[in-house]
Short mmCIF file of C-alpha atoms and ligand atoms in Angstrom, two decimals:
data_model
loop_
_atom_site.label_atom_id
_atom_site.label_comp_id
_atom_site.label_asym_id
_atom_site.label_seq_id
_atom_site.Cartn_x
_atom_site.Cartn_y
_atom_site.Cartn_z
CA UNK G 1 23.68 10.29 -23.42
CA UNK G 2 24.02 9.54 -19.71
CA UNK G 3 26.36 6.78 -18.57
CA UNK G 4 24.32 4.16 -16.77
CA UNK G 5 27.19 1.69 -16.12
CA UNK G 6 30.84 2.59 -15.95
CA UNK G 7 33.19 -0.28 -15.30
CA UNK G 8 36.63 1.07 -14.42
CA UNK G 9 39.68 -1.07 -14.54
CA UNK G 10 38.04 -4.14 -12.89
CA UNK G 11 40.39 -7.00 -12.09
CA UNK G 12 39.15 -10.38 -10.97
CA UNK G 13 41.53 -13.37 -10.28
CA UNK G 14 40.74 -17.03 -9.63
CA UNK G 15 43.90 -18.11 -7.83
CA UNK G 16 46.63 -17.60 -10.46
CA UNK G 17 44.17 -17.03 -13.37
CA UNK G 18 43.56 -13.35 -14.13
CA UNK G 19 40.01 -13.65 -15.62
CA UNK G 20 39.52 -9.83 -15.81
CA UNK G 21 42.61 -7.73 -16.15
CA UNK G 22 41.78 -4.01 -15.70
CA UNK G 23 38.64 -4.18 -17.82
CA UNK G 24 36.83 -0.89 -18.53
CA UNK G 25 33.51 -0.60 -20.32
CA UNK G 26 30.65 1.85 -20.49
CA UNK G 27 27.00 1.41 -21.15
CA UNK G 28 24.86 4.47 -21.91
CA UNK G 29 21.30 4.79 -20.64
CA UNK G 30 18.77 3.46 -23.09
CA UNK G 31 21.12 1.60 -25.37
CA UNK G 32 21.64 -2.13 -26.19
CA UNK G 33 25.35 -2.82 -25.72
CA UNK G 34 27.17 -6.00 -26.66
CA UNK G 35 29.95 -7.95 -25.05
CA UNK G 36 31.81 -10.46 -27.16
CA UNK G 37 35.03 -12.52 -27.03
CA UNK G 38 36.21 -16.06 -27.41
CA UNK G 39 35.41 -18.72 -24.82
CA UNK G 40 37.33 -18.16 -21.61
CA UNK G 41 37.93 -14.46 -22.34
CA UNK G 42 36.26 -13.37 -19.12
CA UNK G 43 32.82 -12.27 -20.17
CA UNK G 44 30.81 -14.19 -17.58
CA UNK G 45 33.35 -13.26 -14.89
CA UNK G 46 32.79 -9.61 -15.68
CA UNK G 47 29.03 -10.08 -15.25
CA UNK G 48 29.65 -11.59 -11.83
CA UNK G 49 32.01 -8.72 -10.91
CA UNK G 50 29.39 -6.08 -11.96
CA UNK G 51 26.47 -7.77 -10.16
CA UNK G 52 28.24 -8.37 -6.86
CA UNK G 53 28.55 -12.17 -7.13
CA UNK G 54 32.03 -11.86 -5.60
CA UNK G 55 34.35 -9.05 -4.53
CA UNK G 56 36.61 -7.72 -7.26
CA UNK G 57 40.37 -7.61 -6.80
CA UNK G 58 40.72 -4.13 -8.25
CA UNK G 59 38.90 -1.27 -9.95
CA UNK G 60 35.40 0.10 -9.49
CA UNK G 61 31.87 -0.28 -10.88
CA UNK G 62 29.78 2.84 -11.04
CA UNK G 63 26.05 2.26 -11.65
CA UNK G 64 23.64 5.12 -12.06
CA UNK G 65 26.20 7.58 -10.69
CA UNK G 66 27.28 5.65 -7.54
CA UNK G 67 29.91 3.01 -6.82
CA UNK G 68 28.43 -0.49 -6.29
CA UNK G 69 31.63 -2.50 -6.18
CA UNK G 70 31.38 -2.93 -2.43
CA UNK G 71 27.78 -4.18 -2.56
CA UNK G 72 26.51 -7.75 -2.95
CA UNK G 73 23.84 -9.18 -5.19
CA UNK G 74 20.61 -8.26 -3.25
CA UNK G 75 21.25 -4.53 -2.79
CA UNK G 76 22.51 -4.28 -6.36
CA UNK G 77 19.30 -5.84 -7.75
CA UNK G 78 17.28 -3.44 -5.65
CA UNK G 79 19.09 -0.54 -7.27
CA UNK G 80 17.90 -1.73 -10.65
CA UNK G 81 20.67 -3.97 -12.00
CA UNK G 82 19.69 -7.54 -12.81
CA UNK G 83 21.22 -10.41 -14.86
CA UNK G 84 20.46 -13.75 -16.46
CA UNK G 85 22.79 -16.80 -16.49
CA UNK G 86 24.61 -18.74 -19.15
CA UNK G 87 23.03 -21.88 -17.59
CA UNK G 88 19.36 -21.04 -16.90
CA UNK G 89 18.21 -21.02 -13.32
CA UNK G 90 14.73 -22.37 -13.53
CA UNK G 91 13.27 -24.29 -10.61
CA UNK G 92 11.99 -27.29 -12.58
CA UNK G 93 9.54 -28.61 -10.08
CA UNK G 94 7.69 -25.30 -9.76
CA UNK G 95 5.24 -23.76 -12.16
CA UNK G 96 6.17 -20.80 -14.36
CA UNK G 97 4.11 -18.48 -12.02
CA UNK G 98 5.99 -19.79 -9.00
CA UNK G 99 9.24 -19.18 -10.72
CA UNK G 100 8.17 -15.61 -11.51
CA UNK G 101 7.18 -15.05 -7.88
CA UNK G 102 10.48 -16.41 -6.65
CA UNK G 103 12.31 -13.89 -8.81
CA UNK G 104 10.31 -10.95 -7.51
CA UNK G 105 10.92 -12.08 -3.97
CA UNK G 106 14.58 -12.66 -4.74
CA UNK G 107 14.92 -8.94 -5.61
CA UNK G 108 13.77 -8.25 -2.08
CA UNK G 109 16.43 -10.58 -0.69
CA UNK G 110 14.24 -13.38 0.52
CA UNK G 111 13.68 -16.14 -2.01
CA UNK G 112 12.01 -19.09 -0.42
CA UNK G 113 9.59 -17.29 1.91
CA UNK G 114 7.61 -16.24 -1.10
CA UNK G 115 6.39 -19.74 -1.59
CA UNK G 116 4.39 -19.34 1.61
CA UNK G 117 3.00 -16.00 0.61
CA UNK G 118 0.62 -14.98 -2.19
CA UNK G 119 2.63 -11.93 -3.33
CA UNK G 120 -0.50 -10.37 -4.81
CA UNK G 121 1.26 -7.25 -5.97
CA UNK G 122 3.60 -9.33 -8.10
CA UNK G 123 0.85 -11.47 -9.57
CA UNK G 124 -0.30 -9.08 -12.27
CA UNK G 125 3.17 -8.10 -13.33
CA UNK G 126 4.16 -11.88 -13.51
CA UNK G 127 1.20 -12.53 -15.74
CA UNK G 128 1.94 -9.51 -17.97
CA UNK G 129 5.56 -10.53 -18.34
CA UNK G 130 4.62 -14.17 -19.08
CA UNK G 131 2.36 -12.77 -21.88
CA UNK G 132 5.21 -10.50 -23.01
CA UNK G 133 7.50 -13.51 -23.61
CA UNK G 134 4.70 -15.63 -25.01
CA UNK G 135 4.43 -18.06 -22.09
CA UNK G 136 1.13 -17.02 -20.52
CA UNK G 137 -0.64 -20.20 -21.53
CA UNK G 138 2.20 -22.16 -19.82
CA UNK G 139 1.85 -20.36 -16.52
CA UNK G 140 0.71 -23.44 -14.61
CA UNK G 141 3.22 -25.77 -16.35
CA UNK G 142 6.23 -26.95 -14.42
CA UNK G 143 9.40 -25.04 -15.35
CA UNK G 144 11.26 -28.26 -15.87
CA UNK G 145 8.74 -29.37 -18.57
CA UNK G 146 9.45 -26.34 -20.74
CA UNK G 147 11.76 -26.65 -23.78
CA UNK G 148 15.23 -25.17 -23.32
CA UNK G 149 14.23 -22.13 -25.38
CA UNK G 150 11.05 -21.55 -23.36
CA UNK G 151 13.15 -21.77 -20.14
CA UNK G 152 15.41 -19.01 -21.54
CA UNK G 153 12.31 -16.90 -22.18
CA UNK G 154 11.06 -17.65 -18.63
CA UNK G 155 14.38 -16.63 -17.17
CA UNK G 156 14.32 -13.39 -19.19
CA UNK G 157 10.80 -12.66 -17.86
CA UNK G 158 11.98 -13.51 -14.32
CA UNK G 159 14.80 -10.99 -14.64
CA UNK G 160 12.33 -8.34 -15.70
CA UNK G 161 10.25 -8.91 -12.53
CA UNK G 162 12.56 -6.61 -10.48
CA UNK G 163 11.93 -3.79 -13.01
CA UNK G 164 15.64 -3.37 -13.76
CA UNK G 165 17.08 -0.19 -15.29
CA UNK G 166 19.91 -2.36 -16.66
CA UNK G 167 19.71 -6.03 -17.52
CA UNK G 168 22.77 -8.10 -18.17
CA UNK G 169 22.05 -11.12 -20.42
CA UNK G 170 24.62 -13.94 -20.66
CA UNK G 171 24.28 -15.66 -24.02
CA UNK G 172 20.50 -15.47 -24.23
CA UNK G 173 20.37 -17.27 -27.62
CA UNK G 174 22.78 -20.12 -26.75
CA UNK G 175 21.15 -23.51 -27.43
CA UNK G 176 17.98 -21.95 -28.86
CA UNK G 177 16.57 -23.27 -32.11
CA UNK G 178 17.57 -20.83 -34.90
CA UNK G 179 13.92 -20.33 -35.89
CA UNK G 180 13.14 -19.10 -32.31
CA UNK G 181 16.12 -16.70 -32.14
CA UNK G 182 14.40 -13.97 -34.15
CA UNK G 183 11.47 -14.06 -31.71
CA UNK G 184 13.85 -13.68 -28.75
CA UNK G 185 15.67 -10.80 -30.45
CA UNK G 186 12.36 -9.09 -31.02
CA UNK G 187 11.59 -9.53 -27.24
CA UNK G 188 14.97 -8.00 -26.29
CA UNK G 189 14.36 -5.08 -28.61
CA UNK G 190 10.86 -4.52 -27.20
CA UNK G 191 12.11 -4.72 -23.59
CA UNK G 192 14.57 -1.97 -24.55
CA UNK G 193 12.18 0.30 -26.44
CA UNK G 194 8.82 -0.35 -24.71
CA UNK G 195 9.86 -1.22 -21.16
CA UNK G 196 12.83 1.21 -21.15
CA UNK G 197 15.43 -1.44 -20.05
CA UNK G 198 19.01 -0.75 -20.98
CA UNK G 199 20.70 -4.03 -22.03
CA UNK G 200 24.24 -5.36 -21.98
CA UNK G 201 24.29 -8.70 -23.92
CA UNK G 202 26.93 -11.38 -24.06
CA UNK G 203 26.47 -13.07 -27.40
CA UNK G 204 28.47 -15.66 -29.28
CA UNK G 205 26.44 -15.35 -32.47
CA UNK G 206 28.05 -12.61 -34.45
CA UNK G 207 25.12 -12.04 -36.74
CA UNK G 208 22.82 -11.58 -33.72
CA UNK G 209 25.01 -9.12 -31.80
CA UNK G 210 25.98 -7.07 -34.89
CA UNK G 211 22.25 -6.47 -35.55
CA UNK G 212 21.25 -5.98 -32.00
CA UNK G 213 23.89 -3.86 -30.34
CA UNK G 214 24.75 -0.17 -30.94
CA UNK G 215 28.09 -0.44 -29.24
CA UNK G 216 30.27 -3.59 -28.79
CA UNK G 217 33.19 -4.38 -26.49
CA UNK G 218 35.38 -7.42 -27.33
CA UNK G 219 37.40 -9.22 -24.64
CA UNK G 220 40.34 -11.53 -25.16
CA UNK G 221 42.42 -13.18 -22.43
CA UNK G 222 40.65 -11.00 -19.81
CA UNK G 223 41.42 -7.69 -21.46
CA UNK G 224 39.50 -5.30 -23.66
CA UNK G 225 40.69 -5.93 -27.17
CA UNK G 226 38.44 -3.49 -29.03
CA UNK G 227 35.40 -1.36 -28.45
CA UNK G 228 33.26 0.58 -30.93
CA UNK G 229 30.32 0.37 -33.30
CA UNK G 230 29.49 -3.06 -34.76
CA UNK G 231 31.22 -2.08 -37.99
CA UNK G 232 34.36 -0.91 -36.22
CA UNK G 233 34.56 -4.08 -34.15
CA UNK G 234 33.68 -6.41 -37.03
CA UNK G 235 36.48 -4.94 -39.18
CA UNK G 236 39.12 -4.82 -36.41
CA UNK G 237 41.90 -7.22 -37.43
CA UNK G 238 42.68 -7.91 -33.73
CA UNK G 239 39.05 -9.14 -33.20
CA UNK G 240 39.32 -11.40 -36.24
CA UNK G 241 42.64 -12.80 -34.99
CA UNK G 242 41.25 -13.44 -31.53
CA UNK G 243 38.40 -15.51 -32.92
CA UNK G 244 40.46 -17.32 -35.52
CA UNK G 245 43.16 -18.03 -32.97
CA UNK G 246 40.62 -19.49 -30.58
CA UNK G 247 39.34 -22.09 -33.09
N1 ADP U 1 34.82 -20.30 -10.69
C1 ADP U 1 36.01 -20.29 -11.38
N2 ADP U 1 37.13 -20.77 -10.81
C2 ADP U 1 38.29 -20.75 -11.46
N3 ADP U 1 38.46 -20.27 -12.72
C3 ADP U 1 37.39 -19.83 -13.31
C4 ADP U 1 36.12 -19.81 -12.72
N4 ADP U 1 35.25 -19.20 -13.59
C5 ADP U 1 35.92 -18.93 -14.71
N5 ADP U 1 37.23 -19.24 -14.59
C6 ADP U 1 38.29 -19.09 -15.52
O1 ADP U 1 38.31 -17.62 -15.82
C7 ADP U 1 38.49 -17.46 -17.23
C8 ADP U 1 37.30 -16.68 -17.81
O2 ADP U 1 36.15 -17.47 -17.72
P1 ADP U 1 34.70 -16.86 -18.12
O3 ADP U 1 34.52 -15.60 -17.35
O4 ADP U 1 33.69 -17.95 -17.82
O5 ADP U 1 34.82 -16.64 -19.70
P2 ADP U 1 33.75 -16.52 -20.84
O6 ADP U 1 32.39 -16.25 -20.20
O7 ADP U 1 34.23 -15.42 -21.66
O8 ADP U 1 33.75 -17.78 -21.54
C9 ADP U 1 38.61 -18.79 -17.87
O9 ADP U 1 40.08 -19.08 -17.93
C10 ADP U 1 38.01 -19.72 -16.90
O10 ADP U 1 38.55 -20.99 -16.94
MG1 MG U 2 30.60 -17.27 -20.33
#
């Protein structure tokens, strides 16, 4: 399979803290890949490094065959690489439709001007994606009035507005009622199979990620500890140690 994302020895420091220490990881086109590791192991930092949130201190990120490590967020999104956040970024005082429109405009690098425009082209796609995540009937509801789980679904739909080739999801099930988690997993799998979006998912719930991902990378203390199939990673004593040691 073709490599869609190739992270090569990425290093990111916050002052004296080395949050990513020569991290390498690959995501193949069409797969669902997982990224796990104890709290503070550098998972969210790696997402920021990949998506251009800040310059990296070392290494390179190759997306779709070209280096993107010198680019910032806007141009990277336009190349087809989007992300969601551990803390959802929903504009609470705006309706679901307005949130969707903001995200499509954000991928063009101009967030707020959208509110003065109709963005007709994006309207149909926004409605389709709200249906896809089961929020169509909430389209005129204020984002801030949605439940936490519904906000996560809205954020997922917002990320799909830019028609990403690769979507990075940062703990999509965190804080979601266990009975709603299966519905979300089903949406992730359908986005992968039906919309053709390759996924890299940070997930703290082991049951979820072991069932979802074909290939998993585990970080600990900013470094890659293990990488392989769910079975290989689950049975790796270093991974068990890292999690038990973090309790
Ligand atoms: N903005 C920041 N400034 C300083 N240190 C940070 C910042 N963000 C994260 N860190 C530190 O970097 C390390 C990795 O954090 P993070 O990437 O959030 O880990 P994870 O997502 O795996 O929980 C931690 O030690 C954390 O305290
Ligand atoms: Mg995190």
